Coordinates of C-alpha atoms in Angstrom, one line a residue:
Chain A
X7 CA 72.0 106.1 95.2
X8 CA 73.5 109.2 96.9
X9 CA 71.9 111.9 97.7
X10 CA 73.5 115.1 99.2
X11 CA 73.1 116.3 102.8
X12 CA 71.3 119.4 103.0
X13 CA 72.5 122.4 105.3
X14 CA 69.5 124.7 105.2
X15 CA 66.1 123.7 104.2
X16 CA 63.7 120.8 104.8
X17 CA 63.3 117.1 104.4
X18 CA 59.7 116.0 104.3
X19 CA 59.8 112.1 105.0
X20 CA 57.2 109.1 105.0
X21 CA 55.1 110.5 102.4
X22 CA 53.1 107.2 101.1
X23 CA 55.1 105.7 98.0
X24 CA 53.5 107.3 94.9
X25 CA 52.6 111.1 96.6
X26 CA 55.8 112.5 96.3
X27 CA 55.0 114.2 92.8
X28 CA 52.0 115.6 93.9
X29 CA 53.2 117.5 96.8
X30 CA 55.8 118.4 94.8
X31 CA 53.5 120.0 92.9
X32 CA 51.0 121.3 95.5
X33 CA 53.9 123.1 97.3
X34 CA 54.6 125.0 94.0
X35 CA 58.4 123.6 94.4
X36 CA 58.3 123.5 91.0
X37 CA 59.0 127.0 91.0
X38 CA 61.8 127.1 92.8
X39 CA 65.4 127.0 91.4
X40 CA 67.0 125.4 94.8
X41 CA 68.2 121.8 94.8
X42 CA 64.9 119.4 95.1
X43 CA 65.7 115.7 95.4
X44 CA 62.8 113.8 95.1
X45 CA 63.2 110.0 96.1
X46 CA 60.4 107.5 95.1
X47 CA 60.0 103.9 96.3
X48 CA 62.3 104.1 99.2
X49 CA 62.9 101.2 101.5
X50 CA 61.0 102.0 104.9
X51 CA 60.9 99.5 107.8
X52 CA 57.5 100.7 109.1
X53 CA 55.8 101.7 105.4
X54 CA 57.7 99.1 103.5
X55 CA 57.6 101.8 100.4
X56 CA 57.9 105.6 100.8
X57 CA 59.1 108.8 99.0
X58 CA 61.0 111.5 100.5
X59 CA 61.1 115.5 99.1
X60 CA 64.6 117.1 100.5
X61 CA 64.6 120.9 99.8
X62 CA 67.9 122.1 99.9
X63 CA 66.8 126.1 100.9
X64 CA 65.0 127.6 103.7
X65 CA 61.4 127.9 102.3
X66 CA 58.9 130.3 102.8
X67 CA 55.9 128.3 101.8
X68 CA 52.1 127.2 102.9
X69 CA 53.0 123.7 104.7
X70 CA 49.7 123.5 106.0
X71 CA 48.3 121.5 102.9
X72 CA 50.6 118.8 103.9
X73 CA 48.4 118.0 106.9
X74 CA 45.2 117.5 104.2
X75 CA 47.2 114.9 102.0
X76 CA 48.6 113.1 104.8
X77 CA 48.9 114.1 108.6
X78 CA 51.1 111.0 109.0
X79 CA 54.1 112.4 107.1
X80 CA 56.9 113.8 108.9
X81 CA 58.3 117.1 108.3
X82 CA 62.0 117.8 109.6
X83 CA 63.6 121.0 109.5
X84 CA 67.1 121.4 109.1
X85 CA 70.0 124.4 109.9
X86 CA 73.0 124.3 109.8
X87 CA 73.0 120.4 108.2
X88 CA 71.0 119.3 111.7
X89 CA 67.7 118.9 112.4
X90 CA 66.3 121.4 114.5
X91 CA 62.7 120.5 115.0
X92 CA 60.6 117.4 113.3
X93 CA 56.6 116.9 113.1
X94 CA 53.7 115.9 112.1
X95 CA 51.0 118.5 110.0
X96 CA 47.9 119.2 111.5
X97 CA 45.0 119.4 109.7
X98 CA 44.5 122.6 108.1
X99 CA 41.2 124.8 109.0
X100 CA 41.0 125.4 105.6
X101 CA 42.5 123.9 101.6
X102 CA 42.1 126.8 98.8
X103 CA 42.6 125.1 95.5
X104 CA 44.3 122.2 96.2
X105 CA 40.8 119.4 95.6
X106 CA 38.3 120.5 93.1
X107 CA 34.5 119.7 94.0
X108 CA 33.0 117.7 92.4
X109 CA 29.3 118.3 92.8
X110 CA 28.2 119.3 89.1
X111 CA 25.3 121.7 90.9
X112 CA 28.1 123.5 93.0
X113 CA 28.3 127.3 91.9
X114 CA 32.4 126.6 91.8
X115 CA 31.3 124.4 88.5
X116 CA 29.8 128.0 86.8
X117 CA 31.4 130.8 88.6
X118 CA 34.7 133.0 87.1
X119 CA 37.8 132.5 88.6
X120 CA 36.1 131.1 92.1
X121 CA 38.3 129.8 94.3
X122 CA 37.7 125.8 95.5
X123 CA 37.5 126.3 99.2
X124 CA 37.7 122.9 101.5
X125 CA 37.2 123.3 105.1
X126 CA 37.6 120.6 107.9
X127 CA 34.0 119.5 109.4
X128 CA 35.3 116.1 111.2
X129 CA 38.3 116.4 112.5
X130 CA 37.9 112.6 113.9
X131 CA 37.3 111.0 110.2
X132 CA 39.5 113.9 108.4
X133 CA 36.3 114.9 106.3
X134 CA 36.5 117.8 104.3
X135 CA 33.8 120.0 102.7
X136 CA 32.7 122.4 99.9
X137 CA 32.1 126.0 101.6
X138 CA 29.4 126.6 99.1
X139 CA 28.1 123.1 98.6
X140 CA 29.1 120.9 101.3
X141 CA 30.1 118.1 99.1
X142 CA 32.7 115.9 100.9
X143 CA 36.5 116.2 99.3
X144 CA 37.0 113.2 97.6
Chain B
X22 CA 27.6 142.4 108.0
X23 CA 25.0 139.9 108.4
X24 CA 23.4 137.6 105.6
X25 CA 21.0 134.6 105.8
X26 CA 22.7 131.5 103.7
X27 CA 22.1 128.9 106.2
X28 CA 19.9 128.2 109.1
X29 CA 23.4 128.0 111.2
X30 CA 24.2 131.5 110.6
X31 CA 21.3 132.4 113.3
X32 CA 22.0 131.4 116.9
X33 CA 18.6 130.2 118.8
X34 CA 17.9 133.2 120.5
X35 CA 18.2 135.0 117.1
X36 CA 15.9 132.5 115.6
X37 CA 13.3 132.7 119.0
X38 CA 13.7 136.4 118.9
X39 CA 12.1 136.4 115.0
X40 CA 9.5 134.1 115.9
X41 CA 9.1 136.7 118.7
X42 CA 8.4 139.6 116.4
X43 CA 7.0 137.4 113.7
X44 CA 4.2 136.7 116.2
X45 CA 3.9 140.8 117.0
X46 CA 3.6 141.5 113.9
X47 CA 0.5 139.1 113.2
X48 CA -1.1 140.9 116.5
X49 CA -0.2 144.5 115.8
X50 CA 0.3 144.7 112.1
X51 CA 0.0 148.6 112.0
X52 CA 3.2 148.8 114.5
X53 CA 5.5 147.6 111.6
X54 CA 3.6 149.4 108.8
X55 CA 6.6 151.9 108.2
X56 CA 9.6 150.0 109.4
X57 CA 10.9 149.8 106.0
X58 CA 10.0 153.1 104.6
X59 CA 12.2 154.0 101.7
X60 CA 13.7 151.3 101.7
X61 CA 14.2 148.9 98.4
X62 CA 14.8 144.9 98.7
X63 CA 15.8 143.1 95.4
X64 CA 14.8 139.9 94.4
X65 CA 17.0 137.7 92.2
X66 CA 15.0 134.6 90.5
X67 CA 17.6 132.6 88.6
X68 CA 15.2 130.0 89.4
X69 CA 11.5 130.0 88.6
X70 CA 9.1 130.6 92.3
X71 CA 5.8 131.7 93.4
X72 CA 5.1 131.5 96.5
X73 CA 8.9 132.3 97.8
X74 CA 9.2 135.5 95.7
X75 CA 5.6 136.9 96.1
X76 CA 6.1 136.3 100.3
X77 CA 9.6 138.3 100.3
X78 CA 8.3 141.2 98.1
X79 CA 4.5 141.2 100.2
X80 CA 6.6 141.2 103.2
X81 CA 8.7 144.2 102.2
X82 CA 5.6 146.2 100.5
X83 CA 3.8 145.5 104.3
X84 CA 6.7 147.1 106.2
X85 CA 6.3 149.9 104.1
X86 CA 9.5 149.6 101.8
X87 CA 9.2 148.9 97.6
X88 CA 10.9 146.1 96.1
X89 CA 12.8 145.6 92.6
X90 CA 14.1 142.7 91.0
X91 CA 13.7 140.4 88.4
X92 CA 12.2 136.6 88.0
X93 CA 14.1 134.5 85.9
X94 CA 17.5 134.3 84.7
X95 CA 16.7 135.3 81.0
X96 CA 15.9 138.6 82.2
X97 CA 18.8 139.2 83.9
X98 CA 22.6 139.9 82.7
X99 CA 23.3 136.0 84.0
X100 CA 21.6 135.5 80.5
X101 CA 25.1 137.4 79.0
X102 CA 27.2 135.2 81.2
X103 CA 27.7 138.2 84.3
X104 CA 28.7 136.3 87.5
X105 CA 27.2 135.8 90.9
X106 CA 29.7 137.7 91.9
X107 CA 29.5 141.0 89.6
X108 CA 25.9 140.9 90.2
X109 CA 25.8 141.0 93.8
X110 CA 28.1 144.0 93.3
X111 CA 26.0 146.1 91.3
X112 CA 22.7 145.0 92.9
X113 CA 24.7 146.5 96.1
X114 CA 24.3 149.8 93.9
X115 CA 20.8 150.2 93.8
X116 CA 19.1 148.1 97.2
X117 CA 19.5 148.3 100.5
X118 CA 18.6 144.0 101.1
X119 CA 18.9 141.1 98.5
X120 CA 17.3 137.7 98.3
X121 CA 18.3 135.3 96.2
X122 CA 17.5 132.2 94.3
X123 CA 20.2 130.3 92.3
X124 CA 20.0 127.1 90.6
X125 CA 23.5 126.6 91.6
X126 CA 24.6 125.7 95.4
X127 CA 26.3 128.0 97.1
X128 CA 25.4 130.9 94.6
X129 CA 24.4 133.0 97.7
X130 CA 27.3 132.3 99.6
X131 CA 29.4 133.8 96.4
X132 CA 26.6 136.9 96.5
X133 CA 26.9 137.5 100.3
X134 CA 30.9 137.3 100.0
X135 CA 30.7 140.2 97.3
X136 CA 28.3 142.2 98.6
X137 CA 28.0 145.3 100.8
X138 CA 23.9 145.0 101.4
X139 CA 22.5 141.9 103.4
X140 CA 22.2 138.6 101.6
X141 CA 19.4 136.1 101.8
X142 CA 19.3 133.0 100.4
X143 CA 15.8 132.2 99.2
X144 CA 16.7 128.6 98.2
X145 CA 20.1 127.0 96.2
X146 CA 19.7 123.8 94.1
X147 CA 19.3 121.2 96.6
X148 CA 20.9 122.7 99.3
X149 CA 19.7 125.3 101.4
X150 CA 16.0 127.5 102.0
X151 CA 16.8 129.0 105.8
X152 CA 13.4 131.2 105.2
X153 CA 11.3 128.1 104.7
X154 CA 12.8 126.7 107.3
X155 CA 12.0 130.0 109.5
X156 CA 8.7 129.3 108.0
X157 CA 8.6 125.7 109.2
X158 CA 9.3 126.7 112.7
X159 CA 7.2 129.7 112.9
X160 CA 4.4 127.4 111.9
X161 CA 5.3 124.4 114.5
X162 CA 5.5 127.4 117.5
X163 CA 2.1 128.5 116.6
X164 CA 0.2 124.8 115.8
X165 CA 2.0 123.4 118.8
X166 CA 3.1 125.8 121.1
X167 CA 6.4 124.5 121.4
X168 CA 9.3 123.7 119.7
X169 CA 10.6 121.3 121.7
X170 CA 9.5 117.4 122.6
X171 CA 8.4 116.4 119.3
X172 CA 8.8 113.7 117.3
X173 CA 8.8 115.1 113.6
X174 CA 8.1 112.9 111.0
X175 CA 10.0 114.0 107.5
X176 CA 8.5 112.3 104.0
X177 CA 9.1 111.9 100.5
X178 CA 12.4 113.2 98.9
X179 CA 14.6 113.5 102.1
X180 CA 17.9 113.4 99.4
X181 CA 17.2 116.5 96.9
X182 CA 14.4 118.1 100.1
X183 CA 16.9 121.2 100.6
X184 CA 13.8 122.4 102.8
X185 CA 14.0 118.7 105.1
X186 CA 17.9 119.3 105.5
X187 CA 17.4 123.1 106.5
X188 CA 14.5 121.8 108.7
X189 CA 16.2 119.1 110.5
X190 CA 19.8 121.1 111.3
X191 CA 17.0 123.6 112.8
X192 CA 14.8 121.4 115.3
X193 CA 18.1 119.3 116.7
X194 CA 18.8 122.8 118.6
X195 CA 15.5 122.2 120.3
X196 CA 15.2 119.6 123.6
X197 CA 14.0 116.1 122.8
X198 CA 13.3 116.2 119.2
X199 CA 13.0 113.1 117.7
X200 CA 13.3 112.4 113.9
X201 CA 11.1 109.6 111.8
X202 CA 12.7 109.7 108.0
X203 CA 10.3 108.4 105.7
X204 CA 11.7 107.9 102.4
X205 CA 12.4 105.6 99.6
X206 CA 16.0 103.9 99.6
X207 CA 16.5 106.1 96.3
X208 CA 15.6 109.6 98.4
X209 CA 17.5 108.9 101.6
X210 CA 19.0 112.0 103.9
X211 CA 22.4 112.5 102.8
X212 CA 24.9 110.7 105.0
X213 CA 26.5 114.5 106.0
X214 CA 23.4 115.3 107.7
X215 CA 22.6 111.9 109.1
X216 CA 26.6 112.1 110.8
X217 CA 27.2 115.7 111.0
X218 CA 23.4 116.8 112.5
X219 CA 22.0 114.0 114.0
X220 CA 24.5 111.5 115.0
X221 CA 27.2 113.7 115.9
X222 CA 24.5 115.8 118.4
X223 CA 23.1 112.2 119.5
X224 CA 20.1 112.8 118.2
X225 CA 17.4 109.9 118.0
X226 CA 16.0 109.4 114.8
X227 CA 14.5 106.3 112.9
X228 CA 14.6 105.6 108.7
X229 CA 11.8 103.7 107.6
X230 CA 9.7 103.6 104.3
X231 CA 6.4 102.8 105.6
X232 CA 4.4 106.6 106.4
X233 CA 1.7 104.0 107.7
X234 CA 3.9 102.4 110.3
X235 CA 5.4 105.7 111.2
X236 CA 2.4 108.0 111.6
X237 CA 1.1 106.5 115.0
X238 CA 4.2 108.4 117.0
X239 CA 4.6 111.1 115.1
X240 CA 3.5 114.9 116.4
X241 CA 4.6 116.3 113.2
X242 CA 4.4 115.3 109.2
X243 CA 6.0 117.2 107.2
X244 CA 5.3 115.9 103.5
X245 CA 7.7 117.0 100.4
X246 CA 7.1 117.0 96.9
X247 CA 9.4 114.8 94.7
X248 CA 11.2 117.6 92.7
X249 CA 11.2 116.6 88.4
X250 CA 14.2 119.8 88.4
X251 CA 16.2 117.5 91.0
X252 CA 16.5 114.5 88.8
X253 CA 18.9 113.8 85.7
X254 CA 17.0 111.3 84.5
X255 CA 13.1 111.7 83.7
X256 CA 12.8 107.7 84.1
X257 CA 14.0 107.5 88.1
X258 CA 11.6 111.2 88.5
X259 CA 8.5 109.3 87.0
X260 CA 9.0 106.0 88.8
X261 CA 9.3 107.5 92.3
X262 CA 6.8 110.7 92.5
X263 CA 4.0 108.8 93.5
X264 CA 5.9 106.7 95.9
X265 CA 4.3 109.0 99.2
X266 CA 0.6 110.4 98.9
X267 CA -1.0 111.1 101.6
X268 CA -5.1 110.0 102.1
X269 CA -7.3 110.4 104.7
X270 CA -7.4 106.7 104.9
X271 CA -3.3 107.1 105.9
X272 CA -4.4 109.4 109.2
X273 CA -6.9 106.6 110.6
X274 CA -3.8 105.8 113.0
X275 CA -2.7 109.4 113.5
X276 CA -2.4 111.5 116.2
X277 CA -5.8 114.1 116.8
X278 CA -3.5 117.1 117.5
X279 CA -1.2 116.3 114.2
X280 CA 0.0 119.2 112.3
X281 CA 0.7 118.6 109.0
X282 CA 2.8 120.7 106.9
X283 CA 4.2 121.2 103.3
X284 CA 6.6 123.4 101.5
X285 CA 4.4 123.6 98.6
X286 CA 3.7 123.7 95.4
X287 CA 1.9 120.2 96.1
X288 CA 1.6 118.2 92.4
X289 CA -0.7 115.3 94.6
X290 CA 1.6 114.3 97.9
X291 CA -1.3 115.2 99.8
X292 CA -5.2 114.4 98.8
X293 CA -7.3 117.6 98.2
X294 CA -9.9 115.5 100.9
X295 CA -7.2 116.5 103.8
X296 CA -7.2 120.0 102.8
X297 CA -10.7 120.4 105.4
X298 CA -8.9 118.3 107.8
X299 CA -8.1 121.6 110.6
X300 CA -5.0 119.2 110.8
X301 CA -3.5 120.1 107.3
X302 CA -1.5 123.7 108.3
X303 CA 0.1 123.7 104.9
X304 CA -2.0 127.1 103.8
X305 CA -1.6 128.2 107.7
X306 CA 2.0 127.5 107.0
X307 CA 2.3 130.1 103.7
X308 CA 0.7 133.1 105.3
X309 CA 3.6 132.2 108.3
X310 CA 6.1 132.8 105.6
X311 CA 5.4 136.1 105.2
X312 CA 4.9 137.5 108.7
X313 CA 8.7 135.7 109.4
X314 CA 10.4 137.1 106.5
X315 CA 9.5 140.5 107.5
X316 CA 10.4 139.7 110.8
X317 CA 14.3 139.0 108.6
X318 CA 14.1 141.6 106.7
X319 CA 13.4 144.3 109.7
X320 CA 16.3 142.2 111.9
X321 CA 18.8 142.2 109.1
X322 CA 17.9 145.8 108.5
X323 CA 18.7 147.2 111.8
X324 CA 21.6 144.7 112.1
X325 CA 23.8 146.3 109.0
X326 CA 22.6 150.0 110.3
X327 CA 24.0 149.1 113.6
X328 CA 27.0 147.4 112.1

């Protein structure tokens, strides 16, 4: 299978085999009208299985939410066909809308249009929590 | 602006400074007579309360200031389906200080967010009650004399307690507190405030489910009520409400300086018989509650008229 280089834009590698779609989706790339290739089930020495996203324009989006799905994934940036910085996401402060919670007694359950707010409370064990109802992100 | 939705959104000092003027105003009463002069608090009951809504709006009347509100969620637009949101904005409109009680968790948090008057939360769901908790620690200052070196002994429904939780995130501030959890397997601390309060803060604490093993060490019971609003299912409530009751027969090995205290309403957690004991502080404990929410209401008072 051959897949284009890209000049401009971003290659987001070692995503664990089966997440590909979603960040897909969490990154909104669906709304864009660039060229998205999105592999699935590649070969990887170190994962064995992986998918890779390569955008093929230079995006201005939220990459933050990459670090709350997986801080192991490596994001490479690329002008000018090379790439001219590679890393890992941190963990983000903060997720808005990207987990629901859970907790059926959690005012987000009730409340109009309320945002679904995450924030990081151990950075060591990557927990997450409800703002409003501390419930861990599942 | 400031609000009250947790016991974390005070630092110590804040919370030593309200004891502070909690305990003036039981001494000079007359001082704080007018502090709130003209002044409105409302109080939103989604939730049905006694003692928590009659201590805010006594405490407000005391300092000199009126209160409006209403006590139930029928009587208010939430019965039309208005949000948390739309009525912390319109309450905004008419008070100058808000306390609320919500069925929901974080309702308060939503209010406070949306609001341009202060925010207290006067208990959500299971999770937080910050003023009971204020209560809690006005109460072990005055019975004690200290709020540190204790060894605090929590029982009953330590899962669905919201008042434990706030309780227990408050005393690990203090030197040398020890924790004693007494609880059924079924009403266990949740595990976020077991990692995230006490382990994290290396914080000694012990789970057991005897009270009668625990209550030779222990400086300070606090007793809960097993909550029938906290349960889905009426069959787990009646199996495990009578799983902690306290008898004078259970304080043979206790402490003679023991303070015991209680949230209330009690259903029968505690015998009526320990009500003489002059270690039961639970009534002690209510009349606290009011002297340290106008002690709140006069701090988060000045607070937005200096902010």
């Amino acid at each position: 299978m051959k897949v284009d280089e890209i000049k401009n834009g971003i290659v987001i590698d070692h995503i664990k085999a089966g997440q590909g779609m979603d960040i897909y989706h969490f990154l909104g790339l669906d709304k864009l009208d660039c060229n998205i290739a999105i592999i699935k089930n590649a070969y990887s020495k170190t994962m064995t299985r992986k998918d890779i996203i390569k955008v093929d324009t230079s995006l201005n989006v939220d990459l933050s939410v990459l670090g709350y799905i997986d801080p192991d994934l490596t994001v490479n940036i690329i002008e000018n066909g090379k790439i001219v910085k590679k890393f890992h996401p941190e963990l983000p402060y903060e997720v808005i809308d990207v987990v629901k919670c859970k907790n059926p007694r959690c005012i987000t359950s009730t409340e109009q249009e309320l945002s679904h707010i995450f924030r990081l409370t151990d950075k060591e064990n990557r927990v997450y929590r409800c703002i409003y109802c501390e419930t861990k992100a599942k | 602006m400031r609000h009250l939705i947790g016991i974390e959104d005070l630092t110590n000092e804040e919370i030593d400074n309200l004891i502070a003027t909690a305990e003036d105003i039981i001494a000079n009463p007359d001082k704080y007579a007018e502090v709130c002069k003209r002044k409105k608090l409302a109080t939103l009951f989604y939730e049905p309360s006694t003692r928590t809504r009659l201590s805010f709006e006594s405490a407000m009347i005391e300092l000199g200031g009126s209160v409006i509100g209403f006590s139930e969620a029928q009587s208010s637009s939430a019965a039309k389906g208005e949000s948390v949101a739309d009525t912390a904005k319109v309450i905004s409109c008419f008070a100058d200080i808000m306390v609320m009680r919500h069925f929901k968790e974080g309702a308060p948090m939503v209010a406070s967010l949306n609001s341009t008057i202060p925010v207290i939360n006067a208990g959500d769901g299971g999770h937080n009650h910050p003023t009971q908790t204020l209560t809690d620690l006005l109460t072990i200052k005055r019975e004690k004399g200290r709020l540190d070196n204790l060894v605090v002994g929590l029982c009953g429904d330590l899962k669905f307690g919201r008042t434990v939780h706030s309780l227990i995130s408050a005393m690990a501030r203090y030197k040398n507190v020890k924790f004693v959890l007494i609880s059924p397997d079924e009403l266990k601390i949740p595990d976020y405030i077991k990692h995230d309060v006490l382990e994290r803060n290396g914080i000694e604490y012990i789970e057991t489910a005897s009270l009668e093993d625990a209550m030779p060490n222990i400086d300070i019971l606090y007793m809960t009520r097993v909550q029938r609003e906290r349960f889905f299912n009426e069959q787990d409530y009646i199996r495990l409400k009578d799983s902690y009751i306290l008898t004078p027969e259970k304080l043979d090995n206790a402490k003679s300086d023991l303070a015991i205290l209680h949230p209330l309403p009690r259903v029968n957690e505690i015998s009526v018989a320990i009500d003489k004991d002059p270690r039961a502080c639970y009534f002690r404990q209510v009349l606290n509650g009011k002297y340290i929410r106008m002690a709140l209401i006069k701090f988060l008072l000045e607070a937005k008229n200096e902010g």
